[in-house]
């Protein structure tokens, strides 16, 4: 089960003044499932309006209804083999989105799992959060307990030219569990949990 307070703790570092993101990358997929363009840049180089717009997009994932829209899943041992999505996600997270070849593979895999008949965007955010220690009274202390290095991915239909709408799917990897990174788990978001994106779910976990 996902702790709602853990997710809210993350979102507090997703504001223009206190952003934990250092990089953003993404691709635009046409209605045939082909990459129509991509980008990869330092988050700090975005304009103020671009930062706000993209932060709002990323925050949808951790700010969603925990254990309803956003659920925690474990990777099985068989799903962690060579050429698996688990290894790809781990590599993307560890390189901080700076390897374009890995990003291209990720976009292709997501497009393969989401055979939509419309254009959509895949955005990936890399963040680093110094998790503060908590005192016995649950108040935060200044010392850092752990550095949480993570990625957030969103999949959104396009509502205009290169303009993503509200995400229909997304994930947070590694899972943020008990205020710590769990590389064997992933938090997956479905905008409508009654109509989950089964293809993307299968693509990630198998």
PDB file of N, CA and C in Angstrom, residues 26-126:
ATOM      1  N   UNK A  26      11.356  14.115 -23.469  1.00  0.00           N
ATOM      2  CA  UNK A  26      10.054  13.670 -23.935  1.00  0.00           C
ATOM      3  C   UNK A  26      10.024  13.403 -25.422  1.00  0.00           C
ATOM      4  N   UNK A  27       8.927  12.792 -25.840  1.00  0.00           N
ATOM      5  CA  UNK A  27       8.734  12.486 -27.255  1.00  0.00           C
ATOM      6  C   UNK A  27       7.271  12.671 -27.604  1.00  0.00           C
ATOM      7  N   UNK A  28       7.042  13.026 -28.859  1.00  0.00           N
ATOM      8  CA  UNK A  28       5.696  13.172 -29.387  1.00  0.00           C
ATOM      9  C   UNK A  28       5.460  12.022 -30.359  1.00  0.00           C
ATOM     10  N   UNK A  29       4.386  11.290 -30.126  1.00  0.00           N
ATOM     11  CA  UNK A  29       4.097  10.087 -30.911  1.00  0.00           C
ATOM     12  C   UNK A  29       2.897  10.357 -31.820  1.00  0.00           C
ATOM     13  N   UNK A  30       3.031  10.032 -33.102  1.00  0.00           N
ATOM     14  CA  UNK A  30       1.917  10.285 -34.021  1.00  0.00           C
ATOM     15  C   UNK A  30       0.869   9.185 -33.919  1.00  0.00           C
ATOM     16  N   UNK A  31      -0.211   9.319 -34.717  1.00  0.00           N
ATOM     17  CA  UNK A  31      -1.326   8.371 -34.614  1.00  0.00           C
ATOM     18  C   UNK A  31      -1.000   6.999 -35.198  1.00  0.00           C
ATOM     19  N   UNK A  32       0.220   6.857 -35.733  1.00  0.00           N
ATOM     20  CA  UNK A  32       0.670   5.553 -36.221  1.00  0.00           C
ATOM     21  C   UNK A  32       1.632   4.900 -35.233  1.00  0.00           C
ATOM     22  N   UNK A  33       1.859   5.563 -34.097  1.00  0.00           N
ATOM     23  CA  UNK A  33       2.748   5.004 -33.082  1.00  0.00           C
ATOM     24  C   UNK A  33       4.211   5.281 -33.326  1.00  0.00           C
ATOM     25  N   UNK A  34       4.511   6.228 -34.211  1.00  0.00           N
ATOM     26  CA  UNK A  34       5.896   6.563 -34.530  1.00  0.00           C
ATOM     27  C   UNK A  34       6.302   7.864 -33.837  1.00  0.00           C
ATOM     28  N   UNK A  35       7.563   7.948 -33.414  1.00  0.00           N
ATOM     29  CA  UNK A  35       8.072   9.161 -32.772  1.00  0.00           C
ATOM     30  C   UNK A  35       8.151  10.277 -33.801  1.00  0.00           C
ATOM     31  N   UNK A  36       7.468  11.386 -33.497  1.00  0.00           N
ATOM     32  CA  UNK A  36       7.378  12.515 -34.415  1.00  0.00           C
ATOM     33  C   UNK A  36       8.323  13.656 -34.020  1.00  0.00           C
ATOM     34  N   UNK A  37       9.030  13.484 -32.919  1.00  0.00           N
ATOM     35  CA  UNK A  37       9.939  14.517 -32.430  1.00  0.00           C
ATOM     36  C   UNK A  37      10.236  14.267 -30.967  1.00  0.00           C
ATOM     37  N   UNK A  38      11.385  14.735 -30.514  1.00  0.00           N
ATOM     38  CA  UNK A  38      11.754  14.522 -29.118  1.00  0.00           C
ATOM     39  C   UNK A  38      12.595  15.687 -28.625  1.00  0.00           C
ATOM     40  N   UNK A  39      12.776  15.761 -27.320  1.00  0.00           N
ATOM     41  CA  UNK A  39      13.602  16.800 -26.715  1.00  0.00           C
ATOM     42  C   UNK A  39      14.235  16.248 -25.442  1.00  0.00           C
ATOM     43  N   UNK A  40      15.280  16.899 -24.975  1.00  0.00           N
ATOM     44  CA  UNK A  40      15.972  16.482 -23.757  1.00  0.00           C
ATOM     45  C   UNK A  40      16.749  17.694 -23.257  1.00  0.00           C
ATOM     46  N   UNK A  41      16.369  18.238 -22.108  1.00  0.00           N
ATOM     47  CA  UNK A  41      16.994  19.477 -21.651  1.00  0.00           C
ATOM     48  C   UNK A  41      17.057  19.564 -20.130  1.00  0.00           C
ATOM     49  N   UNK A  42      17.898  20.444 -19.649  1.00  0.00           N
ATOM     50  CA  UNK A  42      17.987  20.706 -18.209  1.00  0.00           C
ATOM     51  C   UNK A  42      16.733  21.450 -17.783  1.00  0.00           C
ATOM     52  N   UNK A  43      16.128  21.024 -16.697  1.00  0.00           N
ATOM     53  CA  UNK A  43      14.870  21.628 -16.261  1.00  0.00           C
ATOM     54  C   UNK A  43      15.043  23.110 -15.942  1.00  0.00           C
ATOM     55  N   UNK A  44      16.212  23.470 -15.433  1.00  0.00           N
ATOM     56  CA  UNK A  44      16.472  24.855 -15.063  1.00  0.00           C
ATOM     57  C   UNK A  44      16.510  25.801 -16.242  1.00  0.00           C
ATOM     58  N   UNK A  45      16.648  25.261 -17.458  1.00  0.00           N
ATOM     59  CA  UNK A  45      16.715  26.112 -18.643  1.00  0.00           C
ATOM     60  C   UNK A  45      15.336  26.468 -19.192  1.00  0.00           C
ATOM     61  N   UNK A  46      14.286  25.880 -18.625  1.00  0.00           N
ATOM     62  CA  UNK A  46      12.931  26.193 -19.079  1.00  0.00           C
ATOM     63  C   UNK A  46      12.525  27.581 -18.606  1.00  0.00           C
ATOM     64  N   UNK A  47      11.623  28.208 -19.343  1.00  0.00           N
ATOM     65  CA  UNK A  47      11.086  29.491 -18.908  1.00  0.00           C
ATOM     66  C   UNK A  47      10.189  29.260 -17.692  1.00  0.00           C
ATOM     67  N   UNK A  48       9.843  30.320 -16.998  1.00  0.00           N
ATOM     68  CA  UNK A  48       9.002  30.208 -15.802  1.00  0.00           C
ATOM     69  C   UNK A  48       7.664  29.551 -16.128  1.00  0.00           C
ATOM     70  N   UNK A  49       7.070  29.933 -17.245  1.00  0.00           N
ATOM     71  CA  UNK A  49       5.774  29.352 -17.624  1.00  0.00           C
ATOM     72  C   UNK A  49       5.911  27.883 -17.998  1.00  0.00           C
ATOM     73  N   UNK A  50       7.013  27.536 -18.664  1.00  0.00           N
ATOM     74  CA  UNK A  50       7.247  26.131 -19.031  1.00  0.00           C
ATOM     75  C   UNK A  50       7.468  25.283 -17.792  1.00  0.00           C
ATOM     76  N   UNK A  51       8.198  25.827 -16.814  1.00  0.00           N
ATOM     77  CA  UNK A  51       8.405  25.092 -15.563  1.00  0.00           C
ATOM     78  C   UNK A  51       7.080  24.804 -14.879  1.00  0.00           C
ATOM     79  N   UNK A  52       6.253  25.831 -14.748  1.00  0.00           N
ATOM     80  CA  UNK A  52       4.959  25.672 -14.073  1.00  0.00           C
ATOM     81  C   UNK A  52       4.087  24.653 -14.798  1.00  0.00           C
ATOM     82  N   UNK A  53       4.050  24.745 -16.115  1.00  0.00           N
ATOM     83  CA  UNK A  53       3.216  23.839 -16.902  1.00  0.00           C
ATOM     84  C   UNK A  53       3.681  22.394 -16.770  1.00  0.00           C
ATOM     85  N   UNK A  54       4.984  22.185 -16.824  1.00  0.00           N
ATOM     86  CA  UNK A  54       5.510  20.820 -16.734  1.00  0.00           C
ATOM     87  C   UNK A  54       5.457  20.264 -15.323  1.00  0.00           C
ATOM     88  N   UNK A  55       5.641  21.108 -14.319  1.00  0.00           N
ATOM     89  CA  UNK A  55       5.508  20.653 -12.937  1.00  0.00           C
ATOM     90  C   UNK A  55       4.078  20.196 -12.656  1.00  0.00           C
ATOM     91  N   UNK A  56       3.108  20.920 -13.196  1.00  0.00           N
ATOM     92  CA  UNK A  56       1.709  20.533 -13.018  1.00  0.00           C
ATOM     93  C   UNK A  56       1.453  19.161 -13.629  1.00  0.00           C
ATOM     94  N   UNK A  57       2.108  18.899 -14.753  1.00  0.00           N
ATOM     95  CA  UNK A  57       1.965  17.611 -15.422  1.00  0.00           C
ATOM     96  C   UNK A  57       2.561  16.495 -14.567  1.00  0.00           C
ATOM     97  N   UNK A  58       3.784  16.697 -14.079  1.00  0.00           N
ATOM     98  CA  UNK A  58       4.464  15.676 -13.275  1.00  0.00           C
ATOM     99  C   UNK A  58       3.742  15.406 -11.963  1.00  0.00           C
ATOM    100  N   UNK A  59       3.218  16.460 -11.339  1.00  0.00           N
ATOM    101  CA  UNK A  59       2.579  16.320 -10.029  1.00  0.00           C
ATOM    102  C   UNK A  59       1.307  15.488 -10.063  1.00  0.00           C
ATOM    103  N   UNK A  60       0.717  15.351 -11.251  1.00  0.00           N
ATOM    104  CA  UNK A  60      -0.501  14.551 -11.362  1.00  0.00           C
ATOM    105  C   UNK A  60      -0.274  13.147 -10.807  1.00  0.00           C
ATOM    106  N   UNK A  61       0.916  12.598 -11.057  1.00  0.00           N
ATOM    107  CA  UNK A  61       1.174  11.201 -10.661  1.00  0.00           C
ATOM    108  C   UNK A  61       1.199  11.042  -9.136  1.00  0.00           C
ATOM    109  N   UNK A  62       2.087  11.712  -8.384  1.00  0.00           N
ATOM    110  CA  UNK A  62       2.099  11.515  -6.925  1.00  0.00           C
ATOM    111  C   UNK A  62       0.909  12.150  -6.206  1.00  0.00           C
ATOM    112  N   UNK A  63       0.257  13.146  -6.832  1.00  0.00           N
ATOM    113  CA  UNK A  63      -0.842  13.840  -6.171  1.00  0.00           C
ATOM    114  C   UNK A  63      -2.187  13.156  -6.391  1.00  0.00           C
ATOM    115  N   UNK A  64      -2.196  12.094  -7.181  1.00  0.00           N
ATOM    116  CA  UNK A  64      -3.444  11.387  -7.486  1.00  0.00           C
ATOM    117  C   UNK A  64      -3.943  10.587  -6.285  1.00  0.00           C
ATOM    118  N   UNK A  65      -5.097   9.960  -6.436  1.00  0.00           N
ATOM    119  CA  UNK A  65      -5.690   9.181  -5.345  1.00  0.00           C
ATOM    120  C   UNK A  65      -4.861   7.924  -5.115  1.00  0.00           C
ATOM    121  N   UNK A  66      -4.174   7.890  -3.974  1.00  0.00           N
ATOM    122  CA  UNK A  66      -3.311   6.747  -3.669  1.00  0.00           C
ATOM    123  C   UNK A  66      -4.134   5.490  -3.445  1.00  0.00           C
ATOM    124  N   UNK A  67      -3.591   4.390  -3.955  1.00  0.00           N
ATOM    125  CA  UNK A  67      -4.195   3.066  -3.851  1.00  0.00           C
ATOM    126  C   UNK A  67      -5.525   2.956  -4.605  1.00  0.00           C
ATOM    127  N   UNK A  68      -5.802   3.952  -5.427  1.00  0.00           N
ATOM    128  CA  UNK A  68      -6.933   3.908  -6.351  1.00  0.00           C
ATOM    129  C   UNK A  68      -6.410   4.188  -7.763  1.00  0.00           C
ATOM    130  N   UNK A  69      -6.071   5.452  -8.007  1.00  0.00           N
ATOM    131  CA  UNK A  69      -5.458   5.789  -9.296  1.00  0.00           C
ATOM    132  C   UNK A  69      -3.988   5.391  -9.318  1.00  0.00           C
ATOM    133  N   UNK A  70      -3.316   5.578  -8.212  1.00  0.00           N
ATOM    134  CA  UNK A  70      -1.879   5.268  -8.098  1.00  0.00           C
ATOM    135  C   UNK A  70      -1.697   4.043  -7.207  1.00  0.00           C
ATOM    136  N   UNK A  71      -1.148   2.980  -7.778  1.00  0.00           N
ATOM    137  CA  UNK A  71      -0.958   1.739  -7.026  1.00  0.00           C
ATOM    138  C   UNK A  71       0.482   1.251  -7.140  1.00  0.00           C
ATOM    139  N   UNK A  72       0.904   0.534  -6.126  1.00  0.00           N
ATOM    140  CA  UNK A  72       2.262   0.000  -6.087  1.00  0.00           C
ATOM    141  C   UNK A  72       2.276  -1.420  -6.636  1.00  0.00           C
ATOM    142  N   UNK A  73       3.256  -1.699  -7.489  1.00  0.00           N
ATOM    143  CA  UNK A  73       3.413  -3.032  -8.079  1.00  0.00           C
ATOM    144  C   UNK A  73       4.850  -3.502  -7.877  1.00  0.00           C
ATOM    145  N   UNK A  74       5.008  -4.809  -7.744  1.00  0.00           N
ATOM    146  CA  UNK A  74       6.334  -5.404  -7.595  1.00  0.00           C
ATOM    147  C   UNK A  74       6.754  -6.058  -8.905  1.00  0.00           C
ATOM    148  N   UNK A  75       8.053  -5.977  -9.201  1.00  0.00           N
ATOM    149  CA  UNK A  75       8.596  -6.684 -10.355  1.00  0.00           C
ATOM    150  C   UNK A  75       8.933  -8.105  -9.937  1.00  0.00           C
ATOM    151  N   UNK A  76       8.456  -9.074 -10.690  1.00  0.00           N
ATOM    152  CA  UNK A  76       8.802 -10.456 -10.410  1.00  0.00           C
ATOM    153  C   UNK A  76      10.245 -10.694 -10.836  1.00  0.00           C
ATOM    154  N   UNK A  77      10.828 -11.769 -10.363  1.00  0.00           N
ATOM    155  CA  UNK A  77      12.203 -12.089 -10.741  1.00  0.00           C
ATOM    156  C   UNK A  77      12.327 -12.336 -12.242  1.00  0.00           C
ATOM    157  N   UNK A  78      11.294 -12.926 -12.832  1.00  0.00           N
ATOM    158  CA  UNK A  78      11.332 -13.193 -14.275  1.00  0.00           C
ATOM    159  C   UNK A  78      11.220 -11.903 -15.079  1.00  0.00           C
ATOM    160  N   UNK A  79      10.642 -10.856 -14.466  1.00  0.00           N
ATOM    161  CA  UNK A  79      10.486  -9.570 -15.153  1.00  0.00           C
ATOM    162  C   UNK A  79      11.712  -8.682 -15.006  1.00  0.00           C
ATOM    163  N   UNK A  80      12.765  -9.213 -14.385  1.00  0.00           N
ATOM    164  CA  UNK A  80      13.983  -8.433 -14.164  1.00  0.00           C
ATOM    165  C   UNK A  80      15.170  -8.994 -14.950  1.00  0.00           C
ATOM    166  N   UNK A  81      14.854  -9.775 -15.973  1.00  0.00           N
ATOM    167  CA  UNK A  81      15.917 -10.393 -16.759  1.00  0.00           C
ATOM    168  C   UNK A  81      16.531  -9.459 -17.784  1.00  0.00           C
ATOM    169  N   UNK A  82      17.400 -10.012 -18.600  1.00  0.00           N
ATOM    170  CA  UNK A  82      18.074  -9.248 -19.644  1.00  0.00           C
ATOM    171  C   UNK A  82      17.046  -8.650 -20.604  1.00  0.00           C
ATOM    172  N   UNK A  83      17.263  -7.397 -21.013  1.00  0.00           N
ATOM    173  CA  UNK A  83      16.390  -6.684 -21.943  1.00  0.00           C
ATOM    174  C   UNK A  83      14.992  -6.415 -21.384  1.00  0.00           C
ATOM    175  N   UNK A  84      14.848  -6.487 -20.066  1.00  0.00           N
ATOM    176  CA  UNK A  84      13.550  -6.236 -19.446  1.00  0.00           C
ATOM    177  C   UNK A  84      13.292  -4.743 -19.278  1.00  0.00           C
ATOM    178  N   UNK A  85      12.025  -4.377 -19.091  1.00  0.00           N
ATOM    179  CA  UNK A  85      11.673  -2.984 -18.823  1.00  0.00           C
ATOM    180  C   UNK A  85      12.268  -2.544 -17.495  1.00  0.00           C
ATOM    181  N   UNK A  86      12.360  -3.450 -16.540  1.00  0.00           N
ATOM    182  CA  UNK A  86      12.948  -3.114 -15.232  1.00  0.00           C
ATOM    183  C   UNK A  86      14.378  -2.634 -15.408  1.00  0.00           C
ATOM    184  N   UNK A  87      15.150  -3.345 -16.204  1.00  0.00           N
ATOM    185  CA  UNK A  87      16.547  -2.940 -16.445  1.00  0.00           C
ATOM    186  C   UNK A  87      16.607  -1.617 -17.210  1.00  0.00           C
ATOM    187  N   UNK A  88      15.682  -1.423 -18.139  1.00  0.00           N
ATOM    188  CA  UNK A  88      15.650  -0.176 -18.894  1.00  0.00           C
ATOM    189  C   UNK A  88      15.329   1.003 -17.977  1.00  0.00           C
ATOM    190  N   UNK A  89      14.317   0.849 -17.133  1.00  0.00           N
ATOM    191  CA  UNK A  89      13.942   1.926 -16.209  1.00  0.00           C
ATOM    192  C   UNK A  89      15.087   2.247 -15.252  1.00  0.00           C
ATOM    193  N   UNK A  90      15.739   1.214 -14.769  1.00  0.00           N
ATOM    194  CA  UNK A  90      16.864   1.411 -13.859  1.00  0.00           C
ATOM    195  C   UNK A  90      17.988   2.173 -14.554  1.00  0.00           C
ATOM    196  N   UNK A  91      18.263   1.825 -15.799  1.00  0.00           N
ATOM    197  CA  UNK A  91      19.320   2.496 -16.551  1.00  0.00           C
ATOM    198  C   UNK A  91      18.964   3.953 -16.844  1.00  0.00           C
ATOM    199  N   UNK A  92      17.701   4.200 -17.194  1.00  0.00           N
ATOM    200  CA  UNK A  92      17.245   5.566 -17.462  1.00  0.00           C
ATOM    201  C   UNK A  92      17.353   6.419 -16.200  1.00  0.00           C
ATOM    202  N   UNK A  93      16.958   5.844 -15.078  1.00  0.00           N
ATOM    203  CA  UNK A  93      17.034   6.571 -13.799  1.00  0.00           C
ATOM    204  C   UNK A  93      18.483   6.845 -13.420  1.00  0.00           C
ATOM    205  N   UNK A  94      19.349   5.875 -13.588  1.00  0.00           N
ATOM    206  CA  UNK A  94      20.741   6.029 -13.163  1.00  0.00           C
ATOM    207  C   UNK A  94      21.520   6.993 -14.047  1.00  0.00           C
ATOM    208  N   UNK A  95      21.143   7.121 -15.320  1.00  0.00           N
ATOM    209  CA  UNK A  95      21.835   8.073 -16.197  1.00  0.00           C
ATOM    210  C   UNK A  95      21.217   9.460 -16.122  1.00  0.00           C
ATOM    211  N   UNK A  96      20.141   9.610 -15.365  1.00  0.00           N
ATOM    212  CA  UNK A  96      19.511  10.908 -15.216  1.00  0.00           C
ATOM    213  C   UNK A  96      18.939  11.459 -16.511  1.00  0.00           C
ATOM    214  N   UNK A  97      18.485  10.573 -17.398  1.00  0.00           N
ATOM    215  CA  UNK A  97      17.878  10.902 -18.697  1.00  0.00           C
ATOM    216  C   UNK A  97      18.898  11.390 -19.732  1.00  0.00           C
ATOM    217  N   UNK A  98      20.182  11.295 -19.429  1.00  0.00           N
ATOM    218  CA  UNK A  98      21.195  11.894 -20.298  1.00  0.00           C
ATOM    219  C   UNK A  98      21.644  10.998 -21.449  1.00  0.00           C
ATOM    220  N   UNK A  99      21.105   9.791 -21.518  1.00  0.00           N
ATOM    221  CA  UNK A  99      21.454   8.880 -22.603  1.00  0.00           C
ATOM    222  C   UNK A  99      20.296   8.838 -23.594  1.00  0.00           C
ATOM    223  N   UNK A 100      20.446   9.538 -24.725  1.00  0.00           N
ATOM    224  CA  UNK A 100      19.353   9.642 -25.693  1.00  0.00           C
ATOM    225  C   UNK A 100      18.972   8.290 -26.292  1.00  0.00           C
ATOM    226  N   UNK A 101      19.941   7.397 -26.435  1.00  0.00           N
ATOM    227  CA  UNK A 101      19.642   6.076 -26.995  1.00  0.00           C
ATOM    228  C   UNK A 101      18.694   5.312 -26.075  1.00  0.00           C
ATOM    229  N   UNK A 102      18.936   5.392 -24.773  1.00  0.00           N
ATOM    230  CA  UNK A 102      18.045   4.739 -23.807  1.00  0.00           C
ATOM    231  C   UNK A 102      16.664   5.376 -23.820  1.00  0.00           C
ATOM    232  N   UNK A 103      16.630   6.706 -23.933  1.00  0.00           N
ATOM    233  CA  UNK A 103      15.342   7.397 -23.959  1.00  0.00           C
ATOM    234  C   UNK A 103      14.538   6.983 -25.185  1.00  0.00           C
ATOM    235  N   UNK A 104      15.198   6.841 -26.320  1.00  0.00           N
ATOM    236  CA  UNK A 104      14.503   6.426 -27.543  1.00  0.00           C
ATOM    237  C   UNK A 104      13.891   5.039 -27.381  1.00  0.00           C
ATOM    238  N   UNK A 105      14.623   4.150 -26.724  1.00  0.00           N
ATOM    239  CA  UNK A 105      14.092   2.800 -26.494  1.00  0.00           C
ATOM    240  C   UNK A 105      12.872   2.870 -25.589  1.00  0.00           C
ATOM    241  N   UNK A 106      12.947   3.710 -24.558  1.00  0.00           N
ATOM    242  CA  UNK A 106      11.813   3.850 -23.643  1.00  0.00           C
ATOM    243  C   UNK A 106      10.578   4.364 -24.382  1.00  0.00           C
ATOM    244  N   UNK A 107      10.751   5.384 -25.211  1.00  0.00           N
ATOM    245  CA  UNK A 107       9.611   5.925 -25.975  1.00  0.00           C
ATOM    246  C   UNK A 107       9.006   4.850 -26.874  1.00  0.00           C
ATOM    247  N   UNK A 108       9.859   4.081 -27.528  1.00  0.00           N
ATOM    248  CA  UNK A 108       9.385   3.033 -28.433  1.00  0.00           C
ATOM    249  C   UNK A 108       8.623   1.953 -27.681  1.00  0.00           C
ATOM    250  N   UNK A 109       9.114   1.592 -26.501  1.00  0.00           N
ATOM    251  CA  UNK A 109       8.446   0.569 -25.697  1.00  0.00           C
ATOM    252  C   UNK A 109       7.075   1.052 -25.218  1.00  0.00           C
ATOM    253  N   UNK A 110       7.012   2.309 -24.804  1.00  0.00           N
ATOM    254  CA  UNK A 110       5.734   2.849 -24.342  1.00  0.00           C
ATOM    255  C   UNK A 110       4.748   2.960 -25.502  1.00  0.00           C
ATOM    256  N   UNK A 111       5.225   3.421 -26.649  1.00  0.00           N
ATOM    257  CA  UNK A 111       4.354   3.507 -27.824  1.00  0.00           C
ATOM    258  C   UNK A 111       3.835   2.130 -28.220  1.00  0.00           C
ATOM    259  N   UNK A 112       4.655   1.114 -28.063  1.00  0.00           N
ATOM    260  CA  UNK A 112       4.255  -0.254 -28.385  1.00  0.00           C
ATOM    261  C   UNK A 112       3.174  -0.755 -27.429  1.00  0.00           C
ATOM    262  N   UNK A 113       3.233  -0.288 -26.178  1.00  0.00           N
ATOM    263  CA  UNK A 113       2.246  -0.724 -25.188  1.00  0.00           C
ATOM    264  C   UNK A 113       0.985   0.107 -25.160  1.00  0.00           C
ATOM    265  N   UNK A 114       0.982   1.210 -25.925  1.00  0.00           N
ATOM    266  CA  UNK A 114      -0.164   2.115 -25.948  1.00  0.00           C
ATOM    267  C   UNK A 114      -0.564   2.362 -27.399  1.00  0.00           C
ATOM    268  N   UNK A 115      -1.206   1.380 -28.024  1.00  0.00           N
ATOM    269  CA  UNK A 115      -1.548   1.486 -29.444  1.00  0.00           C
ATOM    270  C   UNK A 115      -2.733   2.419 -29.681  1.00  0.00           C
ATOM    271  N   UNK A 116      -2.539   3.705 -29.376  1.00  0.00           N
ATOM    272  CA  UNK A 116      -3.609   4.676 -29.522  1.00  0.00           C
ATOM    273  C   UNK A 116      -3.797   5.074 -30.982  1.00  0.00           C
ATOM    274  N   UNK A 117      -5.006   5.523 -31.316  1.00  0.00           N
ATOM    275  CA  UNK A 117      -5.279   6.000 -32.673  1.00  0.00           C
ATOM    276  C   UNK A 117      -5.225   7.520 -32.739  1.00  0.00           C
ATOM    277  N   UNK A 118      -4.532   8.113 -31.758  1.00  0.00           N
ATOM    278  CA  UNK A 118      -4.401   9.563 -31.715  1.00  0.00           C
ATOM    279  C   UNK A 118      -2.964   9.927 -31.322  1.00  0.00           C
ATOM    280  N   UNK A 119      -2.604  11.169 -31.520  1.00  0.00           N
ATOM    281  CA  UNK A 119      -1.276  11.629 -31.143  1.00  0.00           C
ATOM    282  C   UNK A 119      -1.180  11.775 -29.630  1.00  0.00           C
ATOM    283  N   UNK A 120      -0.006  11.466 -29.082  1.00  0.00           N
ATOM    284  CA  UNK A 120       0.183  11.608 -27.646  1.00  0.00           C
ATOM    285  C   UNK A 120       1.634  11.940 -27.333  1.00  0.00           C
ATOM    286  N   UNK A 121       1.860  12.335 -26.101  1.00  0.00           N
ATOM    287  CA  UNK A 121       3.204  12.719 -25.666  1.00  0.00           C
ATOM    288  C   UNK A 121       3.651  11.858 -24.497  1.00  0.00           C
ATOM    289  N   UNK A 122       4.919  11.534 -24.476  1.00  0.00           N
ATOM    290  CA  UNK A 122       5.544  10.837 -23.358  1.00  0.00           C
ATOM    291  C   UNK A 122       6.581  11.792 -22.771  1.00  0.00           C
ATOM    292  N   UNK A 123       6.356  12.218 -21.540  1.00  0.00           N
ATOM    293  CA  UNK A 123       7.295  13.102 -20.853  1.00  0.00           C
ATOM    294  C   UNK A 123       7.931  12.342 -19.699  1.00  0.00           C
ATOM    295  N   UNK A 124       9.236  12.538 -19.509  1.00  0.00           N
ATOM    296  CA  UNK A 124       9.962  11.886 -18.421  1.00  0.00           C
ATOM    297  C   UNK A 124      10.723  12.957 -17.631  1.00  0.00           C
ATOM    298  N   UNK A 125      10.566  12.913 -16.324  1.00  0.00           N
ATOM    299  CA  UNK A 125      11.211  13.865 -15.425  1.00  0.00           C
ATOM    300  C   UNK A 125      12.196  13.132 -14.527  1.00  0.00           C
ATOM    301  N   UNK A 126      13.381  13.710 -14.339  1.00  0.00           N
ATOM    302  CA  UNK A 126      14.340  13.134 -13.392  1.00  0.00           C
ATOM    303  C   UNK A 126      14.446  14.050 -12.191  1.00  0.00           C
TER     304      UNK A 126
END
